[in-house]
Amino acid sequence: IQATESALQLAIELKVDIIAVQEPWNLGSSQNLRDFTGSNRRSISHRSFTQILPEGNIRPRVMLYAARELQAQISTSPSFPTDPDCLLLSIRTRGLEFQLLNVQPKTIVLGDFNTYHPLWDSFCPTSSNASFLAEWFEDNNLELLNTPGEVTFCRTNQRESVLDLTLMSQDLADKVEDWNVLKSIGSDHHGILFTVKIGEEECTPSPVALQRFNTQKADWEKFRTKVQEYMENSHFLE
């Protein structure tokens, strides 16, 4: 819980638009892998972010937080298989459209791969399936953004290692700035922060920002007082 809350707060301070989480903490029982519906599917909430999880009633092991102020159209793919370990999103913003997690043109792949390979970690023994994974990255023209050897996982009494990888198709990798590791989020997995530099075209309204409000819960007396104070202290030109 603390690690998620810390990451959310840090995201606010750094003005992060999308947070990708693996093995999120859920309000439901951590032992019950099924019947994850309703409140059991919720993780740590934050008023500045909307949660996006895989469909289905099996406990999700991946999720994303999208900033409510993000000016983008975000949608899931109806043709993508329902899988608690995978989440495919189509994101369109400022004339740029790409998919998050799948291998398609303009693609970002993020995850805890639990695999050691000299391409990203030369200090650990190579995992049995690492060569296959590295070949898959190459076959799909995915560029590794990690700084080789820069630790992303650190746990007491275990070897520091590189488990969390960031990969992109070349057309997006060229737009990335300031990829770096954040070691202060309170988890044994460090956070990874980067910026995708895009154009200055007109922004698209964000569906997640267009939230409906329950006006029955509003404090109208307080609202009237605030409006009156604003009007009394404001100056207008006619």
Tab-separated table of N, CA and C in Angstrom, residues 60-225:
chain	number	residue	atom	x	y	z
A	60	PRO	N	-6.457	-9.175	-11.147
A	60	PRO	CA	-5.523	-8.615	-12.126
A	60	PRO	C	-4.129	-8.451	-11.529
A	61	ARG	N	-3.112	-8.726	-12.336
A	61	ARG	CA	-1.740	-8.542	-11.881
A	61	ARG	C	-1.049	-7.401	-12.623
A	62	VAL	N	-1.817	-6.691	-13.436
A	62	VAL	CA	-1.336	-5.468	-14.064
A	62	VAL	C	-2.442	-4.432	-14.015
A	63	MET	N	-2.079	-3.172	-14.009
A	63	MET	CA	-3.059	-2.090	-14.084
A	63	MET	C	-2.331	-0.815	-14.473
A	64	LEU	N	-3.114	0.173	-14.862
A	64	LEU	CA	-2.552	1.479	-15.156
A	64	LEU	C	-3.371	2.560	-14.464
A	65	TYR	N	-2.703	3.631	-14.118
A	65	TYR	CA	-3.356	4.849	-13.658
A	65	TYR	C	-3.203	5.892	-14.754
A	66	ALA	N	-4.313	6.502	-15.165
A	66	ALA	CA	-4.284	7.580	-16.149
A	66	ALA	C	-4.696	8.879	-15.466
A	67	ALA	N	-3.905	9.902	-15.628
A	67	ALA	CA	-4.217	11.198	-15.026
A	67	ALA	C	-5.541	11.721	-15.574
A	68	ARG	N	-6.402	12.200	-14.703
A	68	ARG	CA	-7.703	12.719	-15.128
A	68	ARG	C	-7.554	13.945	-16.029
A	69	GLU	N	-6.447	14.635	-15.897
A	69	GLU	CA	-6.221	15.823	-16.719
A	69	GLU	C	-5.514	15.503	-18.030
A	70	LEU	N	-5.181	14.234	-18.249
A	70	LEU	CA	-4.501	13.853	-19.478
A	70	LEU	C	-5.403	14.102	-20.680
A	71	GLN	N	-4.923	14.889	-21.620
A	71	GLN	CA	-5.691	15.202	-22.819
A	71	GLN	C	-5.445	14.118	-23.869
A	72	ALA	N	-6.156	13.016	-23.731
A	72	ALA	CA	-5.952	11.881	-24.634
A	72	ALA	C	-7.208	11.030	-24.678
A	73	GLN	N	-7.345	10.306	-25.764
A	73	GLN	CA	-8.386	9.285	-25.884
A	73	GLN	C	-7.743	7.944	-25.557
A	74	ILE	N	-8.287	7.263	-24.548
A	74	ILE	CA	-7.730	5.982	-24.103
A	74	ILE	C	-8.809	4.920	-24.214
A	75	SER	N	-8.491	3.830	-24.886
A	75	SER	CA	-9.474	2.771	-25.052
A	75	SER	C	-8.785	1.413	-25.033
A	76	THR	N	-9.529	0.380	-24.628
A	76	THR	CA	-9.019	-0.980	-24.667
A	76	THR	C	-9.397	-1.617	-25.998
A	77	SER	N	-8.677	-2.661	-26.360
A	77	SER	CA	-8.931	-3.332	-27.635
A	77	SER	C	-9.906	-4.482	-27.428
A	78	PRO	N	-11.077	-4.474	-28.083
A	78	PRO	CA	-12.049	-5.551	-27.900
A	78	PRO	C	-11.561	-6.891	-28.445
A	79	SER	N	-10.577	-6.862	-29.347
A	79	SER	CA	-10.071	-8.102	-29.938
A	79	SER	C	-8.939	-8.722	-29.126
A	80	PHE	N	-8.457	-7.994	-28.119
A	80	PHE	CA	-7.346	-8.505	-27.314
A	80	PHE	C	-7.876	-9.514	-26.300
A	81	PRO	N	-7.222	-10.676	-26.129
A	81	PRO	CA	-7.723	-11.695	-25.206
A	81	PRO	C	-7.805	-11.178	-23.774
A	82	THR	N	-8.828	-11.619	-23.046
A	82	THR	CA	-8.954	-11.262	-21.638
A	82	THR	C	-7.897	-12.020	-20.848
A	83	ASP	N	-7.015	-11.293	-20.216
A	83	ASP	CA	-5.908	-11.918	-19.494
A	83	ASP	C	-5.550	-11.019	-18.317
A	84	PRO	N	-5.553	-11.543	-17.085
A	84	PRO	CA	-5.234	-10.707	-15.927
A	84	PRO	C	-3.789	-10.231	-15.912
A	85	ASP	N	-2.932	-10.835	-16.746
A	85	ASP	CA	-1.527	-10.464	-16.782
A	85	ASP	C	-1.190	-9.500	-17.917
A	86	CYS	N	-2.176	-9.139	-18.728
A	86	CYS	CA	-1.907	-8.277	-19.879
A	86	CYS	C	-2.973	-7.189	-19.982
A	87	LEU	N	-2.550	-6.041	-20.457
A	87	LEU	CA	-3.476	-4.928	-20.651
A	87	LEU	C	-3.029	-4.144	-21.871
A	88	LEU	N	-3.875	-4.120	-22.865
A	88	LEU	CA	-3.572	-3.416	-24.109
A	88	LEU	C	-4.442	-2.171	-24.207
A	89	LEU	N	-3.814	-1.028	-24.351
A	89	LEU	CA	-4.533	0.237	-24.485
A	89	LEU	C	-4.123	0.933	-25.777
A	90	SER	N	-5.085	1.550	-26.418
A	90	SER	CA	-4.811	2.448	-27.535
A	90	SER	C	-4.895	3.873	-27.011
A	91	ILE	N	-3.863	4.644	-27.268
A	91	ILE	CA	-3.778	6.008	-26.741
A	91	ILE	C	-3.583	6.967	-27.905
A	92	ARG	N	-4.430	7.984	-27.963
A	92	ARG	CA	-4.349	8.994	-29.022
A	92	ARG	C	-4.284	10.366	-28.366
A	93	THR	N	-3.236	11.114	-28.671
A	93	THR	CA	-3.073	12.434	-28.074
A	93	THR	C	-2.262	13.335	-28.992
A	94	ARG	N	-2.749	14.528	-29.217
A	94	ARG	CA	-2.039	15.559	-29.987
A	94	ARG	C	-1.541	15.042	-31.334
A	95	GLY	N	-2.390	14.310	-32.023
A	95	GLY	CA	-2.034	13.827	-33.344
A	95	GLY	C	-1.166	12.582	-33.344
A	96	LEU	N	-0.797	12.076	-32.166
A	96	LEU	CA	0.018	10.871	-32.061
A	96	LEU	C	-0.825	9.737	-31.506
A	97	GLU	N	-0.781	8.575	-32.166
A	97	GLU	CA	-1.534	7.419	-31.702
A	97	GLU	C	-0.588	6.231	-31.561
A	98	PHE	N	-0.667	5.538	-30.415
A	98	PHE	CA	0.172	4.368	-30.208
A	98	PHE	C	-0.547	3.409	-29.271
A	99	GLN	N	-0.010	2.176	-29.181
A	99	GLN	CA	-0.564	1.171	-28.285
A	99	GLN	C	0.425	0.908	-27.163
A	100	LEU	N	-0.112	0.749	-25.979
A	100	LEU	CA	0.703	0.483	-24.810
A	100	LEU	C	0.629	-1.000	-24.481
A	101	LEU	N	1.761	-1.677	-24.486
A	101	LEU	CA	1.960	-3.068	-24.103
A	101	LEU	C	2.022	-4.052	-25.260
A	102	ASN	N	1.374	-3.833	-26.380
A	102	ASN	CA	1.431	-4.804	-27.465
A	102	ASN	C	2.506	-4.414	-28.463
A	103	VAL	N	2.900	-5.366	-29.324
A	103	VAL	CA	3.936	-5.094	-30.308
A	103	VAL	C	3.286	-4.664	-31.612
A	104	GLN	N	3.118	-3.396	-31.776
A	104	GLN	CA	2.537	-2.802	-32.975
A	104	GLN	C	3.331	-1.540	-33.282
A	105	PRO	N	3.152	-0.954	-34.461
A	105	PRO	CA	3.816	0.334	-34.711
A	105	PRO	C	3.501	1.328	-33.610
A	106	LYS	N	4.508	2.099	-33.244
A	106	LYS	CA	4.411	3.039	-32.130
A	106	LYS	C	3.931	2.295	-30.869
A	107	THR	N	4.824	1.506	-30.310
A	107	THR	CA	4.476	0.637	-29.196
A	107	THR	C	5.399	0.868	-28.013
A	108	ILE	N	4.808	0.819	-26.812
A	108	ILE	CA	5.566	0.859	-25.563
A	108	ILE	C	5.308	-0.445	-24.821
A	109	VAL	N	6.373	-1.121	-24.418
A	109	VAL	CA	6.259	-2.350	-23.638
A	109	VAL	C	6.929	-2.106	-22.296
A	110	LEU	N	6.162	-2.275	-21.208
A	110	LEU	CA	6.671	-2.060	-19.851
A	110	LEU	C	6.394	-3.301	-19.026
A	111	GLY	N	7.309	-3.648	-18.141
A	111	GLY	CA	6.982	-4.781	-17.287
A	111	GLY	C	8.138	-5.271	-16.438
A	112	ASP	N	7.761	-6.065	-15.433
A	112	ASP	CA	8.714	-6.798	-14.613
A	112	ASP	C	8.907	-8.152	-15.285
A	113	PHE	N	10.018	-8.338	-16.012
A	113	PHE	CA	10.217	-9.534	-16.820
A	113	PHE	C	10.855	-10.690	-16.055
A	114	ASN	N	11.387	-10.412	-14.852
A	114	ASN	CA	11.989	-11.470	-14.033
A	114	ASN	C	12.989	-12.315	-14.826
A	115	THR	N	13.769	-11.663	-15.655
A	115	THR	CA	14.693	-12.365	-16.539
A	115	THR	C	16.027	-11.620	-16.590
A	116	TYR	N	17.106	-12.387	-16.581
A	116	TYR	CA	18.444	-11.804	-16.638
A	116	TYR	C	19.071	-12.071	-18.003
A	117	HIS	N	19.648	-11.030	-18.589
A	117	HIS	CA	20.323	-11.164	-19.880
A	117	HIS	C	21.420	-10.098	-19.945
A	118	PRO	N	22.547	-10.409	-20.571
A	118	PRO	CA	23.639	-9.425	-20.649
A	118	PRO	C	23.263	-8.104	-21.295
A	119	LEU	N	22.217	-8.109	-22.128
A	119	LEU	CA	21.801	-6.849	-22.753
A	119	LEU	C	21.400	-5.805	-21.733
A	120	TRP	N	20.811	-6.255	-20.612
A	120	TRP	CA	20.387	-5.292	-19.595
A	120	TRP	C	21.005	-5.542	-18.216
A	121	ASP	N	21.589	-6.724	-17.993
A	121	ASP	CA	22.184	-7.010	-16.684
A	121	ASP	C	23.319	-8.024	-16.849
A	122	SER	N	24.533	-7.520	-16.948
A	122	SER	CA	25.681	-8.390	-17.188
A	122	SER	C	26.252	-8.974	-15.904
A	123	PHE	N	25.697	-8.578	-14.744
A	123	PHE	CA	26.253	-9.024	-13.469
A	123	PHE	C	25.531	-10.237	-12.891
A	124	CYS	N	24.440	-10.662	-13.526
A	124	CYS	CA	23.679	-11.820	-13.041
A	124	CYS	C	23.767	-12.956	-14.054
A	125	PRO	N	23.673	-14.207	-13.590
A	125	PRO	CA	23.662	-15.345	-14.513
A	125	PRO	C	22.491	-15.231	-15.480
A	126	THR	N	22.718	-15.562	-16.737
A	126	THR	CA	21.669	-15.456	-17.759
A	126	THR	C	20.555	-16.463	-17.499
A	127	SER	N	19.304	-16.006	-17.548
A	127	SER	CA	18.154	-16.879	-17.333
A	127	SER	C	18.005	-17.841	-18.512
A	128	SER	N	17.337	-18.973	-18.248
A	128	SER	CA	17.195	-20.007	-19.270
A	128	SER	C	16.418	-19.532	-20.493
A	129	ASN	N	15.439	-18.637	-20.288
A	129	ASN	CA	14.607	-18.175	-21.409
A	129	ASN	C	15.006	-16.789	-21.891
A	130	ALA	N	16.128	-16.273	-21.399
A	130	ALA	CA	16.503	-14.893	-21.706
A	130	ALA	C	16.832	-14.692	-23.180
A	131	SER	N	17.497	-15.657	-23.792
A	131	SER	CA	17.870	-15.519	-25.208
A	131	SER	C	16.628	-15.447	-26.091
A	132	PHE	N	15.625	-16.266	-25.759
A	132	PHE	CA	14.369	-16.234	-26.520
A	132	PHE	C	13.716	-14.862	-26.400
A	133	LEU	N	13.704	-14.306	-25.182
A	133	LEU	CA	13.083	-13.000	-24.961
A	133	LEU	C	13.837	-11.909	-25.721
A	134	ALA	N	15.166	-11.951	-25.661
A	134	ALA	CA	15.970	-10.951	-26.365
A	134	ALA	C	15.750	-11.027	-27.870
A	135	GLU	N	15.639	-12.239	-28.406
A	135	GLU	CA	15.369	-12.411	-29.829
A	135	GLU	C	13.988	-11.884	-30.197
A	136	TRP	N	13.019	-12.078	-29.298
A	136	TRP	CA	11.665	-11.578	-29.539
A	136	TRP	C	11.667	-10.058	-29.616
A	137	PHE	N	12.430	-9.421	-28.722
A	137	PHE	CA	12.548	-7.963	-28.769
A	137	PHE	C	13.137	-7.529	-30.114
A	138	GLU	N	14.195	-8.218	-30.545
A	138	GLU	CA	14.860	-7.857	-31.796
A	138	GLU	C	13.961	-8.108	-33.001
A	139	ASP	N	13.277	-9.246	-33.007
A	139	ASP	CA	12.400	-9.585	-34.135
A	139	ASP	C	11.278	-8.572	-34.306
A	140	ASN	N	10.847	-7.966	-33.208
A	140	ASN	CA	9.751	-6.992	-33.267
A	140	ASN	C	10.250	-5.554	-33.271
A	141	ASN	N	11.567	-5.396	-33.496
A	141	ASN	CA	12.168	-4.062	-33.639
A	141	ASN	C	11.886	-3.172	-32.434
A	142	LEU	N	12.006	-3.763	-31.259
A	142	LEU	CA	11.810	-3.009	-30.028
A	142	LEU	C	13.166	-2.570	-29.477
A	143	GLU	N	13.270	-1.310	-29.126
A	143	GLU	CA	14.522	-0.767	-28.606
A	143	GLU	C	14.468	-0.709	-27.084
A	144	LEU	N	15.507	-1.253	-26.427
A	144	LEU	CA	15.592	-1.238	-24.968
A	144	LEU	C	16.082	0.130	-24.509
A	145	LEU	N	15.294	0.761	-23.627
A	145	LEU	CA	15.653	2.089	-23.143
A	145	LEU	C	16.443	2.043	-21.841
A	146	ASN	N	16.432	0.904	-21.161
A	146	ASN	CA	17.180	0.797	-19.902
A	146	ASN	C	18.658	1.102	-20.124
A	147	THR	N	19.253	1.736	-19.124
A	147	THR	CA	20.699	1.864	-19.091
A	147	THR	C	21.255	0.538	-18.598
A	148	PRO	N	22.023	-0.202	-19.404
A	148	PRO	CA	22.497	-1.527	-19.001
A	148	PRO	C	23.192	-1.490	-17.635
A	149	GLY	N	22.775	-2.401	-16.761
A	149	GLY	CA	23.380	-2.500	-15.441
A	149	GLY	C	22.772	-1.600	-14.389
A	150	GLU	N	21.883	-0.670	-14.784
A	150	GLU	CA	21.271	0.206	-13.775
A	150	GLU	C	20.163	-0.554	-13.059
A	151	VAL	N	20.343	-0.742	-11.766
A	151	VAL	CA	19.493	-1.608	-10.943
A	151	VAL	C	18.056	-1.103	-10.894
A	152	THR	N	17.094	-2.030	-11.054
A	152	THR	CA	15.678	-1.688	-10.881
A	152	THR	C	15.028	-2.503	-9.769
A	153	PHE	N	15.756	-3.495	-9.226
A	153	PHE	CA	15.207	-4.347	-8.167
A	153	PHE	C	16.243	-4.493	-7.062
A	154	CYS	N	15.818	-4.241	-5.839
A	154	CYS	CA	16.735	-4.325	-4.699
A	154	CYS	C	15.966	-4.815	-3.481
A	155	ARG	N	16.324	-5.999	-2.989
A	155	ARG	CA	15.677	-6.572	-1.815
A	155	ARG	C	16.749	-7.072	-0.859
A	156	THR	N	16.501	-6.924	0.445
A	156	THR	CA	17.465	-7.350	1.452
A	156	THR	C	17.856	-8.813	1.262
A	157	ASN	N	19.142	-9.083	1.348
A	157	ASN	CA	19.696	-10.440	1.235
A	157	ASN	C	19.549	-11.038	-0.157
A	158	GLN	N	19.261	-10.204	-1.159
A	158	GLN	CA	19.221	-10.672	-2.541
A	158	GLN	C	20.110	-9.782	-3.398
A	159	ARG	N	20.590	-10.351	-4.473
A	159	ARG	CA	21.450	-9.605	-5.382
A	159	ARG	C	20.661	-8.494	-6.077
A	160	GLU	N	21.224	-7.309	-6.147
A	160	GLU	CA	20.605	-6.242	-6.925
A	160	GLU	C	20.600	-6.649	-8.391
A	161	SER	N	19.522	-6.309	-9.091
A	161	SER	CA	19.410	-6.769	-10.478
A	161	SER	C	18.551	-5.830	-11.311
A	162	VAL	N	18.491	-6.139	-12.596
A	162	VAL	CA	17.668	-5.378	-13.550
A	162	VAL	C	16.548	-6.296	-14.023
A	163	LEU	N	15.349	-6.084	-13.510
A	163	LEU	CA	14.199	-6.922	-13.863
A	163	LEU	C	13.133	-6.155	-14.628
A	164	ASP	N	13.058	-4.849	-14.403
A	164	ASP	CA	11.994	-4.025	-14.982
A	164	ASP	C	12.521	-3.334	-16.235
A	165	LEU	N	11.891	-3.634	-17.358
A	165	LEU	CA	12.400	-3.163	-18.645
A	165	LEU	C	11.422	-2.215	-19.327
A	166	THR	N	11.975	-1.294	-20.094
A	166	THR	CA	11.196	-0.373	-20.922
A	166	THR	C	11.647	-0.541	-22.361
A	167	LEU	N	10.727	-0.897	-23.233
A	167	LEU	CA	11.056	-1.083	-24.647
A	167	LEU	C	10.078	-0.297	-25.509
A	168	MET	N	10.556	0.177	-26.652
A	168	MET	CA	9.698	0.941	-27.550
A	168	MET	C	10.072	0.657	-28.995
A	169	SER	N	9.092	0.830	-29.861
A	169	SER	CA	9.391	0.823	-31.288
A	169	SER	C	10.232	2.063	-31.591
A	170	GLN	N	11.032	1.972	-32.641
A	170	GLN	CA	12.007	3.014	-32.921
A	170	GLN	C	11.373	4.388	-33.101
A	171	ASP	N	10.194	4.435	-33.745
A	171	ASP	CA	9.556	5.732	-34.001
A	171	ASP	C	9.145	6.441	-32.716
A	172	LEU	N	8.927	5.684	-31.632
A	172	LEU	CA	8.642	6.312	-30.342
A	172	LEU	C	9.913	6.504	-29.518
A	173	ALA	N	10.837	5.561	-29.618
A	173	ALA	CA	12.079	5.653	-28.839
A	173	ALA	C	12.824	6.945	-29.144
A	174	ASP	N	12.727	7.409	-30.387
A	174	ASP	CA	13.395	8.661	-30.767
A	174	ASP	C	12.791	9.873	-30.075
A	175	LYS	N	11.592	9.707	-29.524
A	175	LYS	CA	10.906	10.831	-28.888
A	175	LYS	C	11.062	10.827	-27.365
A	176	VAL	N	11.791	9.850	-26.833
A	176	VAL	CA	11.906	9.708	-25.377
A	176	VAL	C	13.006	10.605	-24.832
A	177	GLU	N	12.692	11.236	-23.713
A	177	GLU	CA	13.662	12.062	-23.002
A	177	GLU	C	13.744	11.619	-21.545
A	178	ASP	N	14.851	11.856	-20.940
A	178	ASP	CA	15.118	11.705	-19.499
A	178	ASP	C	14.643	10.380	-18.897
A	179	TRP	N	14.943	9.248	-19.554
A	179	TRP	CA	14.650	7.943	-18.934
A	179	TRP	C	15.520	7.811	-17.700
A	180	ASN	N	14.897	7.509	-16.557
A	180	ASN	CA	15.685	7.345	-15.335
A	180	ASN	C	14.957	6.478	-14.326
A	181	VAL	N	15.705	5.982	-13.353
A	181	VAL	CA	15.193	5.096	-12.309
A	181	VAL	C	14.961	5.892	-11.041
A	182	LEU	N	13.788	5.675	-10.423
A	182	LEU	CA	13.432	6.349	-9.170
A	182	LEU	C	13.541	5.339	-8.031
A	183	LYS	N	14.410	5.615	-7.080
A	183	LYS	CA	14.681	4.653	-6.009
A	183	LYS	C	13.948	4.975	-4.712
A	184	SER	N	13.022	5.901	-4.749
A	184	SER	CA	12.432	6.382	-3.496
A	184	SER	C	10.929	6.150	-3.398
A	185	ILE	N	10.390	5.125	-4.073
A	185	ILE	CA	8.939	4.926	-4.026
A	185	ILE	C	8.515	3.949	-2.936
A	186	GLY	N	9.476	3.351	-2.210
A	186	GLY	CA	9.122	2.494	-1.090
A	186	GLY	C	8.864	1.055	-1.443
A	187	SER	N	9.228	0.611	-2.632
A	187	SER	CA	9.024	-0.766	-3.075
A	187	SER	C	10.379	-1.399	-3.359
A	188	ASP	N	10.426	-2.758	-3.359
A	188	ASP	CA	11.679	-3.415	-3.727
A	188	ASP	C	11.957	-3.276	-5.223
A	189	HIS	N	10.927	-2.942	-6.010
A	189	HIS	CA	11.123	-2.580	-7.417
A	189	HIS	C	11.164	-1.056	-7.508
A	190	HIS	N	12.214	-0.531	-8.102
A	190	HIS	CA	12.304	0.912	-8.273
A	190	HIS	C	11.328	1.369	-9.358
A	191	GLY	N	10.954	2.632	-9.301
A	191	GLY	CA	10.110	3.205	-10.345
A	191	GLY	C	10.954	3.585	-11.560
A	192	ILE	N	10.309	3.664	-12.695
A	192	ILE	CA	10.977	4.103	-13.927
A	192	ILE	C	10.185	5.272	-14.496
A	193	LEU	N	10.875	6.352	-14.781
A	193	LEU	CA	10.229	7.576	-15.255
A	193	LEU	C	10.839	7.984	-16.584
A	194	PHE	N	9.983	8.361	-17.532
A	194	PHE	CA	10.477	8.886	-18.803
A	194	PHE	C	9.401	9.764	-19.422
A	195	THR	N	9.789	10.552	-20.389
A	195	THR	CA	8.886	11.458	-21.084
A	195	THR	C	8.905	11.153	-22.577
A	196	VAL	N	7.713	11.048	-23.172
A	196	VAL	CA	7.600	10.914	-24.619
A	196	VAL	C	7.284	12.297	-25.168
A	197	LYS	N	8.215	12.879	-25.872
A	197	LYS	CA	8.063	14.232	-26.398
A	197	LYS	C	7.205	14.190	-27.648
A	198	ILE	N	6.061	14.886	-27.606
A	198	ILE	CA	5.159	14.906	-28.758
A	198	ILE	C	4.935	16.334	-29.204
A	199	GLY	N	4.174	16.480	-30.284
A	199	GLY	CA	3.990	17.794	-30.883
A	199	GLY	C	3.079	18.693	-30.073
A	200	GLU	N	2.869	19.869	-30.610
A	200	GLU	CA	2.070	20.881	-29.924
A	200	GLU	C	0.702	21.061	-30.562
A	201	GLU	N	0.231	20.020	-31.282
A	201	GLU	CA	-1.078	20.145	-31.911
A	201	GLU	C	-2.168	20.282	-30.862
A	202	GLU	N	-3.342	20.639	-31.307
A	202	GLU	CA	-4.468	20.840	-30.392
A	202	GLU	C	-4.754	19.569	-29.609
A	203	CYS	N	-4.953	19.704	-28.325
A	203	CYS	CA	-5.183	18.561	-27.451
A	203	CYS	C	-6.576	17.972	-27.673
A	204	THR	N	-6.682	16.680	-27.435
A	204	THR	CA	-7.966	15.999	-27.503
A	204	THR	C	-8.541	15.874	-26.104
A	205	PRO	N	-9.800	16.237	-25.884
A	205	PRO	CA	-10.378	16.109	-24.541
A	205	PRO	C	-10.257	14.681	-24.023
A	206	SER	N	-9.937	14.560	-22.756
A	206	SER	CA	-9.740	13.249	-22.159
A	206	SER	C	-11.049	12.680	-21.643
A	207	PRO	N	-11.427	11.454	-22.076
A	207	PRO	CA	-12.657	10.834	-21.559
A	207	PRO	C	-12.604	10.619	-20.054
A	208	VAL	N	-11.401	10.298	-19.534
A	208	VAL	CA	-11.308	10.051	-18.092
A	208	VAL	C	-11.437	11.335	-17.294
A	209	ALA	N	-11.255	12.483	-17.978
A	209	ALA	CA	-11.395	13.748	-17.266
A	209	ALA	C	-12.842	14.214	-17.208
A	210	LEU	N	-13.672	13.653	-18.090
A	210	LEU	CA	-15.071	14.082	-18.148
A	210	LEU	C	-15.906	13.255	-17.170
A	211	GLN	N	-15.628	13.407	-15.889
A	211	GLN	CA	-16.308	12.639	-14.860
A	211	GLN	C	-17.601	13.348	-14.431
A	212	ARG	N	-18.636	12.571	-14.177
A	212	ARG	CA	-19.867	13.143	-13.655
A	212	ARG	C	-19.774	13.287	-12.139
A	213	PHE	N	-20.413	14.299	-11.628
A	213	PHE	CA	-20.365	14.554	-10.197
A	213	PHE	C	-21.759	14.371	-9.594
A	214	ASN	N	-21.788	13.900	-8.356
A	214	ASN	CA	-23.034	13.732	-7.623
A	214	ASN	C	-23.358	15.050	-6.933
A	215	THR	N	-24.212	15.861	-7.573
A	215	THR	CA	-24.521	17.184	-7.038
A	215	THR	C	-25.318	17.124	-5.737
A	216	GLN	N	-25.917	15.972	-5.441
A	216	GLN	CA	-26.673	15.843	-4.194
A	216	GLN	C	-25.767	15.884	-2.976
A	217	LYS	N	-24.483	15.602	-3.184
A	217	LYS	CA	-23.541	15.626	-2.064
A	217	LYS	C	-22.828	16.965	-1.931
A	218	ALA	N	-23.167	17.910	-2.796
A	218	ALA	CA	-22.488	19.205	-2.773
A	218	ALA	C	-22.897	20.033	-1.556
A	219	ASP	N	-21.958	20.806	-1.049
A	219	ASP	CA	-22.219	21.760	0.028
A	219	ASP	C	-22.539	23.099	-0.628
A	220	TRP	N	-23.832	23.297	-0.944
A	220	TRP	CA	-24.213	24.468	-1.717
A	220	TRP	C	-24.036	25.770	-0.941
A	221	GLU	N	-24.198	25.721	0.359
A	221	GLU	CA	-24.013	26.928	1.147
A	221	GLU	C	-22.554	27.388	1.082
A	222	LYS	N	-21.639	26.437	1.181
A	222	LYS	CA	-20.218	26.756	1.056
A	222	LYS	C	-19.903	27.270	-0.340
A	223	PHE	N	-20.559	26.672	-1.352
A	223	PHE	CA	-20.353	27.095	-2.736
A	223	PHE	C	-20.794	28.545	-2.922
A	224	ARG	N	-21.986	28.880	-2.380
A	224	ARG	CA	-22.487	30.256	-2.503
A	224	ARG	C	-21.533	31.242	-1.818
A	225	THR	N	-21.019	30.846	-0.648
A	225	THR	CA	-20.103	31.725	0.085
A	225	THR	C	-18.823	31.978	-0.711
